[in-house]
């Protein structure tokens, strides 16, 4: 493996699992037996094959094309090593990991290219468009919807465009409270760079340890403190974007009426319209104080109603989420704690001590009136301690023969509980049968005055064909989401996995608009083939 396969903020991710291989944990035999009993099925170990036994297709990069790419980035940044290509052969969804664990790494990029700056990215896109080379932008590799799968489409060659060298703080404006960061800056590094100036983004999704600033913008990410800080797109002031047709410099003013906001067109475009190289962002001073509180409610309906009241009040916390009965119970059991009766909510406040106390007092009053009982800070402390480690548990369960995967959606407050019931029923109907049962858990993870998101976690026995088993469940859930009026993705993005439901989401005319924009910016169609943009029917 190349010497620069690690960064100061985090080591290279495992090729068959999430995150740092050193943090992987074995499953306690007693817990495994308890899980098997809960699922009503036999579970069997599913260890990964040895890396040397992975079926990685040979690179199709020709000597002529290697020379042309090296002329842009330097020969040392055109990498065809098997170890590097394997780690750019897709994201971190359960299907991604099932395939690699079984020794299948096709598709895989023919090369990993590491540009140093915007100009090199621009030249690479022009070259690849001219030569007919598919380009898949790669940031942290955290996609769970097939967003970074190296699909080649109609092209003979596909490259992974690794943006990790675009990792600097380009500028910082203390007066305007803005900063410009390179798209390849990982989230922890962004906090380090801004922290040196006493400021923060405050954007911490579960992928925080590995995800990049450019990836956040390209997927319209939502962090765990979105109730107070907003989604990532709300923080974006400007974008610099390389396309096969040239450079886009978008935004910069605090607000504008100069026609439609083209910046919003690129946000969420998932590398299909261009490659984001720099992101201008609103920043804020590091909060002086943090206050956490947990609450319990008799049931999920009461808890979600309480969050609606908060979201529509002037006393919103910085972070707010409520777990359904199943997730409340399982979370306590996994943490060795006594389960809270009913449902648990976790709230967090950030700001000055005076601001926090004023807001918290109003929230306590509203939560009590809504039927909540205050529990204190300990459950939130447990959640904060473990919020980035859940994917490791998923991989541990996968190795023990248990599928544990997530999916998410959002809708209005009026439609929230019907959507919750529809998706839960769809998942259970698709998974419960001869190969065992399923545990379906859910929490409200992000709230807005008009509605909220639902984040589902599903656990079931892998069965004889785990890929087909999960595909059946995901399709059933996605159909239920579309049928109940939810969005096909609140923050995981579209990628390849959700693409079949995009026409249901945006309509035939919306699909035509997306295809037209792509044809204008990417006339040869080399940018991230097979993702986001619906195919013509």
Short mmCIF file of C-alpha atoms in Angstrom, two decimals:
data_model
loop_
_atom_site.label_atom_id
_atom_site.label_comp_id
_atom_site.label_asym_id
_atom_site.label_seq_id
_atom_site.Cartn_x
_atom_site.Cartn_y
_atom_site.Cartn_z
CA UNK A 1 0.00 0.00 0.00
CA UNK A 2 1.20 3.53 -0.74
CA UNK A 3 2.84 5.39 2.12
CA UNK A 4 0.26 8.21 2.11
CA UNK A 5 -2.73 5.90 2.70
CA UNK A 6 -3.33 7.52 6.12
CA UNK A 7 -4.10 11.05 7.20
CA UNK A 8 -3.47 12.88 10.48
CA UNK A 9 -7.20 12.84 11.34
CA UNK A 10 -7.94 9.12 10.89
CA UNK A 11 -6.29 5.97 9.57
CA UNK A 12 -7.28 4.36 6.30
CA UNK A 13 -10.60 2.54 6.54
CA UNK A 14 -10.77 -1.23 6.44
CA UNK A 15 -11.38 -2.73 3.00
CA UNK A 16 -14.24 -4.93 4.29
CA UNK A 17 -15.67 -2.88 7.18
CA UNK A 18 -16.21 0.59 8.54
CA UNK A 19 -13.45 2.71 10.01
CA UNK A 20 -10.21 1.91 11.76
CA UNK A 21 -9.43 -1.84 11.75
CA UNK A 22 -7.85 -1.44 15.19
CA UNK A 23 -11.24 -0.47 16.65
CA UNK A 24 -13.06 -3.59 15.43
CA UNK A 25 -14.50 -5.69 18.25
CA UNK A 26 -15.47 -9.34 18.58
CA UNK A 27 -19.04 -10.21 19.52
CA UNK A 28 -19.48 -11.69 22.97
CA UNK A 29 -20.82 -15.29 22.59
CA UNK A 30 -23.54 -14.64 25.15
CA UNK A 31 -24.73 -11.58 23.30
CA UNK A 32 -24.66 -13.50 20.02
CA UNK A 33 -26.92 -16.16 21.51
CA UNK A 34 -29.28 -13.49 22.84
CA UNK A 35 -29.47 -11.86 19.40
CA UNK A 36 -30.15 -15.22 17.73
CA UNK A 37 -32.95 -15.84 20.21
CA UNK A 38 -34.45 -12.38 19.62
CA UNK A 39 -34.36 -12.91 15.84
CA UNK A 40 -35.72 -16.44 16.07
CA UNK A 41 -33.03 -17.80 13.77
CA UNK A 42 -29.73 -19.60 13.72
CA UNK A 43 -26.85 -17.26 12.97
CA UNK A 44 -23.54 -18.39 11.57
CA UNK A 45 -20.15 -16.71 11.37
CA UNK A 46 -19.41 -14.90 8.11
CA UNK A 47 -15.73 -13.97 8.25
CA UNK A 48 -14.19 -12.07 5.35
CA UNK A 49 -11.91 -13.79 2.91
CA UNK A 50 -8.21 -12.94 3.05
CA UNK A 51 -7.39 -9.78 1.17
CA UNK A 52 -5.11 -11.76 -1.12
CA UNK A 53 -8.11 -13.87 -2.18
CA UNK A 54 -10.30 -10.95 -3.24
CA UNK A 55 -11.27 -11.16 -6.90
CA UNK A 56 -10.10 -7.71 -8.00
CA UNK A 57 -10.34 -7.20 -11.77
CA UNK A 58 -7.08 -6.13 -13.39
CA UNK A 59 -6.61 -2.47 -14.19
CA UNK A 60 -7.60 -1.50 -17.72
CA UNK A 61 -5.50 1.67 -17.63
CA UNK A 62 -3.44 1.84 -20.81
CA UNK A 63 0.13 3.12 -20.85
CA UNK A 64 -0.96 6.01 -23.07
CA UNK A 65 -3.70 7.09 -20.65
CA UNK A 66 -1.43 6.64 -17.62
CA UNK A 67 1.08 8.98 -19.24
CA UNK A 68 -1.62 11.56 -19.97
CA UNK A 69 -2.96 11.46 -16.40
CA UNK A 70 0.56 11.61 -14.97
CA UNK A 71 1.16 14.70 -17.04
CA UNK A 72 -1.50 16.44 -14.98
CA UNK A 73 -0.90 15.17 -11.43
CA UNK A 74 2.56 13.59 -11.56
CA UNK A 75 3.30 9.85 -11.95
CA UNK A 76 3.34 9.23 -8.19
CA UNK A 77 -0.31 10.28 -7.97
CA UNK A 78 -1.56 7.83 -10.58
CA UNK A 79 -1.97 4.71 -8.44
CA UNK A 80 -2.91 1.26 -9.70
CA UNK A 81 -1.83 -0.82 -6.67
CA UNK A 82 -4.41 -3.50 -5.86
CA UNK A 83 -4.62 -2.48 -2.18
CA UNK A 84 -5.41 1.13 -3.06
CA UNK A 85 -7.91 0.22 -5.78
CA UNK A 86 -9.68 -2.24 -3.46
CA UNK A 87 -10.23 0.51 -0.90
CA UNK A 88 -11.83 2.70 -3.59
CA UNK A 89 -14.11 -0.06 -4.92
CA UNK A 90 -17.24 1.30 -3.26
CA UNK A 91 -18.75 2.70 -0.09
CA UNK A 92 -19.77 1.23 3.23
CA UNK A 93 -23.34 -0.02 2.87
CA UNK A 94 -24.12 -3.53 4.02
CA UNK A 95 -24.37 -4.77 0.39
CA UNK A 96 -20.98 -3.14 -0.33
CA UNK A 97 -19.43 -4.97 2.61
CA UNK A 98 -21.16 -8.28 1.90
CA UNK A 99 -19.70 -8.33 -1.59
CA UNK A 100 -16.17 -7.48 -0.49
CA UNK A 101 -16.25 -9.85 2.48
CA UNK A 102 -17.15 -12.65 0.07
CA UNK A 103 -14.20 -11.73 -2.15
CA UNK A 104 -15.99 -9.76 -4.87
CA UNK A 105 -14.52 -6.35 -5.70
CA UNK A 106 -15.99 -5.73 -9.12
CA UNK A 107 -16.54 -2.95 -9.99
CA UNK A 108 -13.19 -1.47 -9.05
CA UNK A 109 -11.47 1.62 -10.41
CA UNK A 110 -8.73 1.11 -12.96
CA UNK A 111 -6.67 3.75 -11.18
CA UNK A 112 -6.84 6.13 -8.23
CA UNK A 113 -5.86 9.68 -9.19
CA UNK A 114 -4.88 12.25 -6.56
CA UNK A 115 -4.97 15.84 -7.80
CA UNK A 116 -3.37 18.60 -5.72
CA UNK A 117 -5.66 21.55 -6.44
CA UNK A 118 -8.60 22.89 -8.40
CA UNK A 119 -6.58 23.47 -11.56
CA UNK A 120 -5.46 19.85 -11.67
CA UNK A 121 -9.04 18.66 -11.14
CA UNK A 122 -10.19 20.91 -13.96
CA UNK A 123 -7.52 19.60 -16.34
CA UNK A 124 -8.30 16.00 -15.39
CA UNK A 125 -12.01 16.42 -16.16
CA UNK A 126 -11.27 17.97 -19.52
CA UNK A 127 -8.84 15.14 -20.30
CA UNK A 128 -11.23 12.40 -19.18
CA UNK A 129 -14.12 13.91 -21.11
CA UNK A 130 -11.96 14.02 -24.23
CA UNK A 131 -10.66 10.45 -23.77
CA UNK A 132 -13.96 8.89 -22.63
CA UNK A 133 -12.89 8.01 -19.09
CA UNK A 134 -15.49 7.73 -16.30
CA UNK A 135 -14.64 9.80 -13.21
CA UNK A 136 -15.95 8.93 -9.73
CA UNK A 137 -15.14 11.60 -7.11
CA UNK A 138 -13.98 10.02 -3.84
CA UNK A 139 -13.80 11.86 -0.52
CA UNK A 140 -14.10 9.85 2.70
CA UNK A 141 -15.71 6.82 1.08
CA UNK A 142 -18.57 6.81 3.59
CA UNK A 143 -21.48 6.49 1.14
CA UNK A 144 -24.09 3.90 2.07
CA UNK A 145 -26.19 4.29 -1.12
CA UNK A 146 -23.72 3.33 -3.84
CA UNK A 147 -22.64 6.93 -4.36
CA UNK A 148 -18.95 6.12 -4.86
CA UNK A 149 -19.25 2.76 -6.60
CA UNK A 150 -16.82 2.94 -9.56
CA UNK A 151 -19.40 2.25 -12.24
CA UNK A 152 -17.88 2.67 -15.71
CA UNK A 153 -21.15 2.97 -17.62
CA UNK A 154 -20.40 2.84 -21.35
CA UNK A 155 -16.74 3.72 -20.85
CA UNK A 156 -13.79 1.37 -21.05
CA UNK A 157 -11.91 2.99 -18.16
CA UNK A 158 -13.01 4.37 -14.80
CA UNK A 159 -10.89 6.30 -12.30
CA UNK A 160 -11.49 7.15 -8.66
CA UNK A 161 -10.70 10.85 -8.23
CA UNK A 162 -9.36 10.92 -4.67
CA UNK A 163 -9.62 14.48 -3.32
CA UNK A 164 -7.65 14.02 -0.10
CA UNK A 165 -4.85 16.40 -1.18
CA UNK A 166 -7.34 19.30 -1.36
CA UNK A 167 -7.07 19.54 2.41
CA UNK A 168 -6.31 23.13 3.36
CA UNK A 169 -8.05 26.06 5.02
CA UNK A 170 -8.04 28.39 2.02
CA UNK A 171 -9.21 31.49 3.90
CA UNK A 172 -10.77 32.59 7.19
CA UNK A 173 -12.77 35.80 7.67
CA UNK A 174 -13.35 36.51 11.36
CA UNK A 175 -15.36 39.65 10.64
CA UNK A 176 -17.83 37.96 8.30
CA UNK A 177 -17.76 34.61 10.15
CA UNK A 178 -16.89 32.69 6.99
CA UNK A 179 -14.20 30.26 5.94
CA UNK A 180 -13.23 28.52 2.71
CA UNK A 181 -12.07 24.90 2.97
CA UNK A 182 -10.69 22.48 0.41
CA UNK A 183 -13.18 19.79 -0.54
CA UNK A 184 -10.89 17.01 0.69
CA UNK A 185 -10.69 18.26 4.28
CA UNK A 186 -12.06 15.59 6.59
CA UNK A 187 -14.51 16.78 9.24
CA UNK A 188 -12.18 16.34 12.26
CA UNK A 189 -9.45 18.24 10.42
CA UNK A 190 -11.92 21.00 9.57
CA UNK A 191 -12.67 21.37 13.27
CA UNK A 192 -8.94 21.46 14.05
CA UNK A 193 -8.27 24.15 11.43
CA UNK A 194 -11.22 26.29 12.50
CA UNK A 195 -10.55 25.62 16.18
CA UNK A 196 -7.18 27.33 15.82
CA UNK A 197 -9.23 30.48 15.19
CA UNK A 198 -11.70 29.73 18.00
CA UNK A 199 -14.48 28.72 15.60
CA UNK A 200 -16.40 25.62 14.53
CA UNK A 201 -18.78 24.28 11.90
CA UNK A 202 -20.69 22.23 14.45
CA UNK A 203 -21.53 19.66 11.74
CA UNK A 204 -21.16 16.15 13.15
CA UNK A 205 -23.04 13.38 11.35
CA UNK A 206 -22.30 9.76 12.24
CA UNK A 207 -19.76 9.69 9.40
CA UNK A 208 -17.87 12.60 11.04
CA UNK A 209 -14.56 10.80 11.58
CA UNK A 210 -14.05 10.09 7.86
CA UNK A 211 -16.40 12.23 5.76
CA UNK A 212 -15.12 15.30 3.92
CA UNK A 213 -16.33 18.86 3.48
CA UNK A 214 -16.83 18.28 -0.25
CA UNK A 215 -18.79 15.11 0.44
CA UNK A 216 -21.05 16.96 2.87
CA UNK A 217 -21.87 19.49 0.15
CA UNK A 218 -22.26 16.94 -2.64
CA UNK A 219 -24.78 14.90 -0.61
CA UNK A 220 -26.62 17.64 1.33
CA UNK A 221 -25.54 16.17 4.63
CA UNK A 222 -27.40 16.69 7.91
CA UNK A 223 -25.47 16.68 11.20
CA UNK A 224 -26.63 15.57 14.61
CA UNK A 225 -26.96 19.21 15.74
CA UNK A 226 -29.10 20.24 12.79
CA UNK A 227 -31.94 21.42 15.04
CA UNK A 228 -29.75 24.31 16.11
CA UNK A 229 -27.16 24.71 13.34
CA UNK A 230 -29.14 23.61 10.29
CA UNK A 231 -28.17 21.20 7.55
CA UNK A 232 -24.81 21.48 5.83
CA UNK A 233 -26.38 23.15 2.79
CA UNK A 234 -27.59 25.93 5.11
CA UNK A 235 -23.97 26.64 6.05
CA UNK A 236 -22.68 26.85 2.47
CA UNK A 237 -21.91 30.37 1.23
CA UNK A 238 -20.00 29.57 -1.95
CA UNK A 239 -18.75 26.72 -4.11
CA UNK A 240 -15.91 26.30 -6.56
CA UNK A 241 -16.69 23.53 -9.01
CA UNK A 242 -14.70 21.93 -11.82
CA UNK A 243 -16.68 20.59 -14.77
CA UNK A 244 -15.65 19.19 -18.16
CA UNK A 245 -16.88 22.49 -19.65
CA UNK A 246 -15.00 24.79 -17.27
CA UNK A 247 -15.05 26.22 -13.76
CA UNK A 248 -18.13 27.40 -11.85
CA UNK A 249 -17.68 30.03 -9.13
CA UNK A 250 -21.01 30.10 -7.30
CA UNK A 251 -22.31 32.24 -4.43
CA UNK A 252 -20.40 34.32 -1.93
CA UNK A 253 -22.89 37.03 -0.95
CA UNK A 254 -25.00 36.48 2.19
CA UNK A 255 -28.12 36.60 -0.01
CA UNK A 256 -28.95 37.34 -3.62
CA UNK A 257 -31.88 37.83 -5.98
CA UNK A 258 -29.74 37.38 -9.12
CA UNK A 259 -31.90 34.70 -10.63
CA UNK A 260 -32.13 31.05 -9.50
CA UNK A 261 -29.44 29.97 -7.05
CA UNK A 262 -27.11 27.78 -9.11
CA UNK A 263 -25.22 26.93 -5.94
CA UNK A 264 -28.27 24.96 -4.84
CA UNK A 265 -28.16 23.05 -8.11
CA UNK A 266 -24.68 21.74 -7.32
CA UNK A 267 -25.46 20.99 -3.66
CA UNK A 268 -26.65 17.39 -3.64
CA UNK A 269 -25.47 16.69 -7.19
CA UNK A 270 -23.22 13.84 -5.98
CA UNK A 271 -20.41 14.44 -8.45
CA UNK A 272 -22.67 13.98 -11.50
CA UNK A 273 -22.55 17.64 -12.63
CA UNK A 274 -19.06 18.62 -11.53
CA UNK A 275 -16.45 18.12 -8.84
CA UNK A 276 -16.61 20.47 -5.85
CA UNK A 277 -13.08 21.61 -5.01
CA UNK A 278 -13.65 24.42 -2.48
CA UNK A 279 -16.51 25.17 -0.10
CA UNK A 280 -17.17 28.56 1.51
CA UNK A 281 -18.98 28.16 4.81
CA UNK A 282 -20.61 30.04 7.64
CA UNK A 283 -18.74 29.37 10.87
CA UNK A 284 -19.50 30.22 14.49
CA UNK A 285 -17.49 30.68 17.67
CA UNK A 286 -16.81 27.51 19.63
CA UNK A 287 -19.65 27.35 22.19
CA UNK A 288 -18.77 28.37 25.73
CA UNK A 289 -20.96 25.72 27.32
CA UNK A 290 -22.91 22.53 26.54
CA UNK A 291 -25.93 21.23 28.44
CA UNK A 292 -27.46 17.80 27.85
CA UNK A 293 -30.76 16.40 29.08
CA UNK A 294 -32.65 13.16 28.46
CA UNK A 295 -36.40 12.75 28.74
CA UNK A 296 -38.79 9.82 28.60
CA UNK A 297 -42.28 9.61 27.14
CA UNK A 298 -44.94 6.93 27.43
CA UNK A 299 -44.84 6.14 23.69
CA UNK A 300 -43.34 7.20 20.36
CA UNK A 301 -46.40 9.22 19.32
CA UNK A 302 -46.16 11.33 22.47
CA UNK A 303 -42.43 11.79 22.03
CA UNK A 304 -42.71 12.90 18.40
CA UNK A 305 -45.48 15.32 19.32
CA UNK A 306 -43.18 16.83 21.95
CA UNK A 307 -40.45 17.36 19.34
CA UNK A 308 -43.00 18.98 17.02
CA UNK A 309 -43.87 21.47 19.75
CA UNK A 310 -40.18 22.24 20.26
CA UNK A 311 -39.47 22.59 16.54
CA UNK A 312 -42.31 25.09 16.17
CA UNK A 313 -41.31 27.12 19.23
CA UNK A 314 -38.65 29.78 19.82
CA UNK A 315 -36.88 27.55 22.34
CA UNK A 316 -35.38 24.94 20.05
CA UNK A 317 -32.41 22.97 21.43
CA UNK A 318 -29.26 22.53 19.37
CA UNK A 319 -29.80 18.77 19.14
CA UNK A 320 -33.07 16.87 19.54
CA UNK A 321 -33.98 13.25 18.81
CA UNK A 322 -36.48 10.72 20.13
CA UNK A 323 -36.18 6.93 19.98
CA UNK A 324 -39.10 4.57 19.53
CA UNK A 325 -39.83 1.83 22.06
CA UNK A 326 -37.69 -0.79 20.32
CA UNK A 327 -34.62 1.42 19.92
CA UNK A 328 -34.93 2.67 23.49
CA UNK A 329 -34.96 -0.90 24.81
CA UNK A 330 -32.19 -2.23 22.56
CA UNK A 331 -29.96 0.79 23.21
CA UNK A 332 -30.22 0.28 26.96
CA UNK A 333 -29.63 -3.48 26.70
CA UNK A 334 -26.55 -3.03 24.49
CA UNK A 335 -25.18 -0.46 26.93
CA UNK A 336 -25.84 -2.62 30.00
CA UNK A 337 -28.32 -0.09 31.37
CA UNK A 338 -31.87 -0.43 32.65
CA UNK A 339 -34.29 0.43 29.87
CA UNK A 340 -36.34 3.59 30.12
CA UNK A 341 -40.07 2.77 30.04
CA UNK A 342 -41.64 3.88 26.79
CA UNK A 343 -39.47 6.12 24.62
CA UNK A 344 -36.37 8.15 25.32
CA UNK A 345 -35.50 11.57 23.94
CA UNK A 346 -32.07 13.20 24.03
CA UNK A 347 -31.59 16.96 23.89
CA UNK A 348 -28.47 19.11 23.72
CA UNK A 349 -27.92 22.84 24.09
CA UNK A 350 -24.85 24.84 23.02
CA UNK A 351 -23.98 28.51 23.49
CA UNK A 352 -23.18 30.79 26.40
CA UNK A 353 -24.16 29.58 29.86
CA UNK A 354 -26.83 32.29 30.10
CA UNK A 355 -28.32 31.50 26.66
CA UNK A 356 -28.40 27.79 27.42
CA UNK A 357 -30.16 28.17 30.73
CA UNK A 358 -32.81 30.46 29.25
CA UNK A 359 -33.54 28.08 26.36
CA UNK A 360 -33.38 24.96 28.54
CA UNK A 361 -35.91 26.41 31.00
CA UNK A 362 -38.40 27.05 28.19
CA UNK A 363 -37.80 23.59 26.73
CA UNK A 364 -38.33 21.90 30.11
CA UNK A 365 -41.67 23.62 30.44
CA UNK A 366 -42.77 22.56 26.96
CA UNK A 367 -41.51 18.97 27.37
CA UNK A 368 -43.30 18.58 30.70
CA UNK A 369 -46.55 19.92 29.25
CA UNK A 370 -46.18 17.43 26.38
CA UNK A 371 -46.05 14.48 28.79
CA UNK A 372 -42.29 14.08 29.26
CA UNK A 373 -40.34 13.12 32.37
CA UNK A 374 -36.86 14.56 32.83
CA UNK A 375 -34.10 11.97 33.28
CA UNK A 376 -30.95 14.08 33.53
CA UNK A 377 -27.76 14.12 31.45
CA UNK A 378 -26.42 10.54 31.81
CA UNK A 379 -28.25 8.92 28.86
CA UNK A 380 -27.09 11.72 26.57
CA UNK A 381 -23.51 11.31 27.78
CA UNK A 382 -23.74 7.62 26.87
CA UNK A 383 -25.08 8.52 23.43
CA UNK A 384 -22.34 11.09 22.80
CA UNK A 385 -19.68 8.59 23.87
CA UNK A 386 -20.91 5.99 21.40
CA UNK A 387 -22.38 8.04 18.54
CA UNK A 388 -19.50 7.37 16.12
CA UNK A 389 -19.01 3.71 17.04
CA UNK A 390 -22.35 2.26 15.90
CA UNK A 391 -21.04 1.30 12.42
CA UNK A 392 -18.39 -0.84 14.12
CA UNK A 393 -21.15 -2.76 15.90
CA UNK A 394 -22.92 -3.27 12.56
CA UNK A 395 -19.77 -4.87 11.15
CA UNK A 396 -19.32 -7.02 14.24
CA UNK A 397 -22.87 -8.31 13.82
CA UNK A 398 -22.28 -8.89 10.11
CA UNK A 399 -19.31 -11.08 10.92
CA UNK A 400 -21.59 -13.08 13.21
CA UNK A 401 -24.23 -13.64 10.52
CA UNK A 402 -26.60 -10.79 11.40
CA UNK A 403 -27.57 -8.09 8.92
CA UNK A 404 -27.85 -4.71 10.61
CA UNK A 405 -28.52 -1.82 8.27
CA UNK A 406 -30.10 1.61 8.25
CA UNK A 407 -32.33 3.68 5.99
CA UNK A 408 -33.90 7.10 6.40
CA UNK A 409 -36.61 9.38 5.10
CA UNK A 410 -38.55 12.49 6.07
CA UNK A 411 -42.02 13.96 5.77
CA UNK A 412 -44.37 16.48 7.36
CA UNK A 413 -45.50 16.20 10.96
CA UNK A 414 -48.95 15.16 9.72
CA UNK A 415 -47.50 12.30 7.72
CA UNK A 416 -44.79 11.22 10.16
CA UNK A 417 -46.52 8.43 12.10
CA UNK A 418 -48.29 6.97 9.02
CA UNK A 419 -44.90 6.89 7.27
CA UNK A 420 -43.29 5.26 10.32
CA UNK A 421 -45.95 2.55 10.36
CA UNK A 422 -45.79 1.96 6.59
CA UNK A 423 -42.01 1.49 6.51
CA UNK A 424 -41.98 -0.66 9.65
CA UNK A 425 -44.69 -2.91 8.21
CA UNK A 426 -42.88 -3.15 4.86
CA UNK A 427 -39.60 -4.17 6.48
CA UNK A 428 -41.19 -6.74 8.75
CA UNK A 429 -43.25 -8.23 5.91
CA UNK A 430 -40.15 -8.54 3.72
CA UNK A 431 -37.94 -10.11 6.37
CA UNK A 432 -40.08 -12.20 8.71
CA UNK A 433 -40.37 -15.77 7.49
CA UNK A 434 -38.68 -19.14 7.42
CA UNK A 435 -35.21 -17.64 7.92
CA UNK A 436 -36.22 -15.87 11.09
CA UNK A 437 -37.61 -12.58 12.22
CA UNK A 438 -36.45 -9.00 12.30
CA UNK A 439 -36.04 -6.22 14.80
CA UNK A 440 -37.02 -2.83 13.35
CA UNK A 441 -36.04 0.25 15.32
CA UNK A 442 -36.47 3.93 14.55
CA UNK A 443 -35.73 7.39 15.85
CA UNK A 444 -36.51 10.94 14.83
CA UNK A 445 -33.06 12.34 14.08
CA UNK A 446 -33.70 15.82 12.62
CA UNK A 447 -36.59 18.21 13.20
CA UNK A 448 -37.98 21.21 11.35
CA UNK A 449 -40.98 23.46 11.93
CA UNK A 450 -42.86 21.60 9.18
CA UNK A 451 -41.75 18.00 9.74
CA UNK A 452 -39.00 15.59 10.69
CA UNK A 453 -36.82 12.71 9.54
CA UNK A 454 -37.15 9.06 10.47
CA UNK A 455 -34.01 6.94 10.79
CA UNK A 456 -34.62 3.18 10.77
CA UNK A 457 -32.24 0.46 11.94
CA UNK A 458 -33.02 -3.13 10.97
CA UNK A 459 -31.49 -6.33 12.35
CA UNK A 460 -32.20 -9.76 10.88
CA UNK A 461 -30.44 -13.06 10.29
CA UNK A 462 -28.32 -13.07 7.15
CA UNK A 463 -29.98 -16.22 5.87
CA UNK A 464 -28.81 -18.27 2.90
CA UNK A 465 -28.58 -15.28 0.51
CA UNK A 466 -27.98 -12.11 2.54
CA UNK A 467 -27.62 -9.81 -0.47
CA UNK A 468 -30.98 -10.87 -1.91
CA UNK A 469 -32.55 -10.75 1.55
CA UNK A 470 -31.52 -7.14 2.17
CA UNK A 471 -32.30 -6.08 -1.40
CA UNK A 472 -35.85 -7.35 -0.98
CA UNK A 473 -36.27 -5.46 2.29
CA UNK A 474 -34.77 -2.22 0.98
CA UNK A 475 -36.98 -2.26 -2.11
CA UNK A 476 -40.06 -2.87 0.01
CA UNK A 477 -39.14 -0.02 2.34
CA UNK A 478 -38.38 2.34 -0.55
CA UNK A 479 -41.71 1.55 -2.21
CA UNK A 480 -43.44 2.19 1.11
CA UNK A 481 -41.66 5.52 1.49
CA UNK A 482 -42.70 6.64 -1.98
CA UNK A 483 -46.25 5.43 -1.43
CA UNK A 484 -46.58 7.24 1.89
CA UNK A 485 -45.27 10.54 0.55
CA UNK A 486 -41.85 10.50 2.19
CA UNK A 487 -38.61 11.56 0.54
CA UNK A 488 -36.45 8.73 -0.74
CA UNK A 489 -33.52 10.22 1.19
CA UNK A 490 -33.25 12.83 3.91
CA UNK A 491 -29.45 12.85 4.18
CA UNK A 492 -27.91 9.61 2.86
CA UNK A 493 -28.31 10.94 -0.73
CA UNK A 494 -29.41 9.09 -3.87
CA UNK A 495 -26.37 7.36 -5.34
CA UNK A 496 -27.14 4.24 -7.33
CA UNK A 497 -29.37 2.61 -4.71
CA UNK A 498 -32.14 5.26 -4.61
CA UNK A 499 -31.95 6.23 -8.27
CA UNK A 500 -34.92 4.00 -9.30
CA UNK A 501 -37.22 6.14 -7.09
CA UNK A 502 -36.05 9.54 -8.32
CA UNK A 503 -38.81 9.98 -10.90
CA UNK A 504 -41.36 9.34 -8.15
CA UNK A 505 -39.63 12.04 -6.12
CA UNK A 506 -39.18 14.79 -8.72
CA UNK A 507 -41.52 13.80 -11.55
CA UNK A 508 -40.80 13.16 -15.24
CA UNK A 509 -40.23 16.85 -15.98
CA UNK A 510 -37.84 17.17 -13.04
CA UNK A 511 -35.91 14.17 -14.34
CA UNK A 512 -35.72 15.80 -17.76
CA UNK A 513 -34.33 18.99 -16.20
CA UNK A 514 -31.61 17.03 -14.39
CA UNK A 515 -30.64 15.21 -17.57
CA UNK A 516 -30.51 18.51 -19.48
CA UNK A 517 -28.24 20.17 -16.90
CA UNK A 518 -25.93 17.15 -16.92
CA UNK A 519 -25.78 17.22 -20.72
CA UNK A 520 -24.78 20.88 -20.58
CA UNK A 521 -22.04 20.53 -17.94
CA UNK A 522 -20.93 16.98 -18.75
CA UNK A 523 -21.73 16.43 -22.44
CA UNK A 524 -19.87 13.10 -22.66
CA UNK A 525 -21.48 11.79 -19.44
CA UNK A 526 -18.20 10.83 -17.74
CA UNK A 527 -19.04 12.19 -14.28
CA UNK A 528 -20.13 9.48 -11.79
CA UNK A 529 -22.16 7.34 -14.22
CA UNK A 530 -25.18 5.48 -12.91
CA UNK A 531 -25.85 7.80 -9.97
CA UNK A 532 -28.63 10.29 -9.11
CA UNK A 533 -29.79 11.27 -12.62
CA UNK A 534 -32.72 9.06 -13.71
CA UNK A 535 -32.36 7.05 -16.89
CA UNK A 536 -34.67 7.82 -19.77
CA UNK A 537 -37.69 5.53 -19.71
#
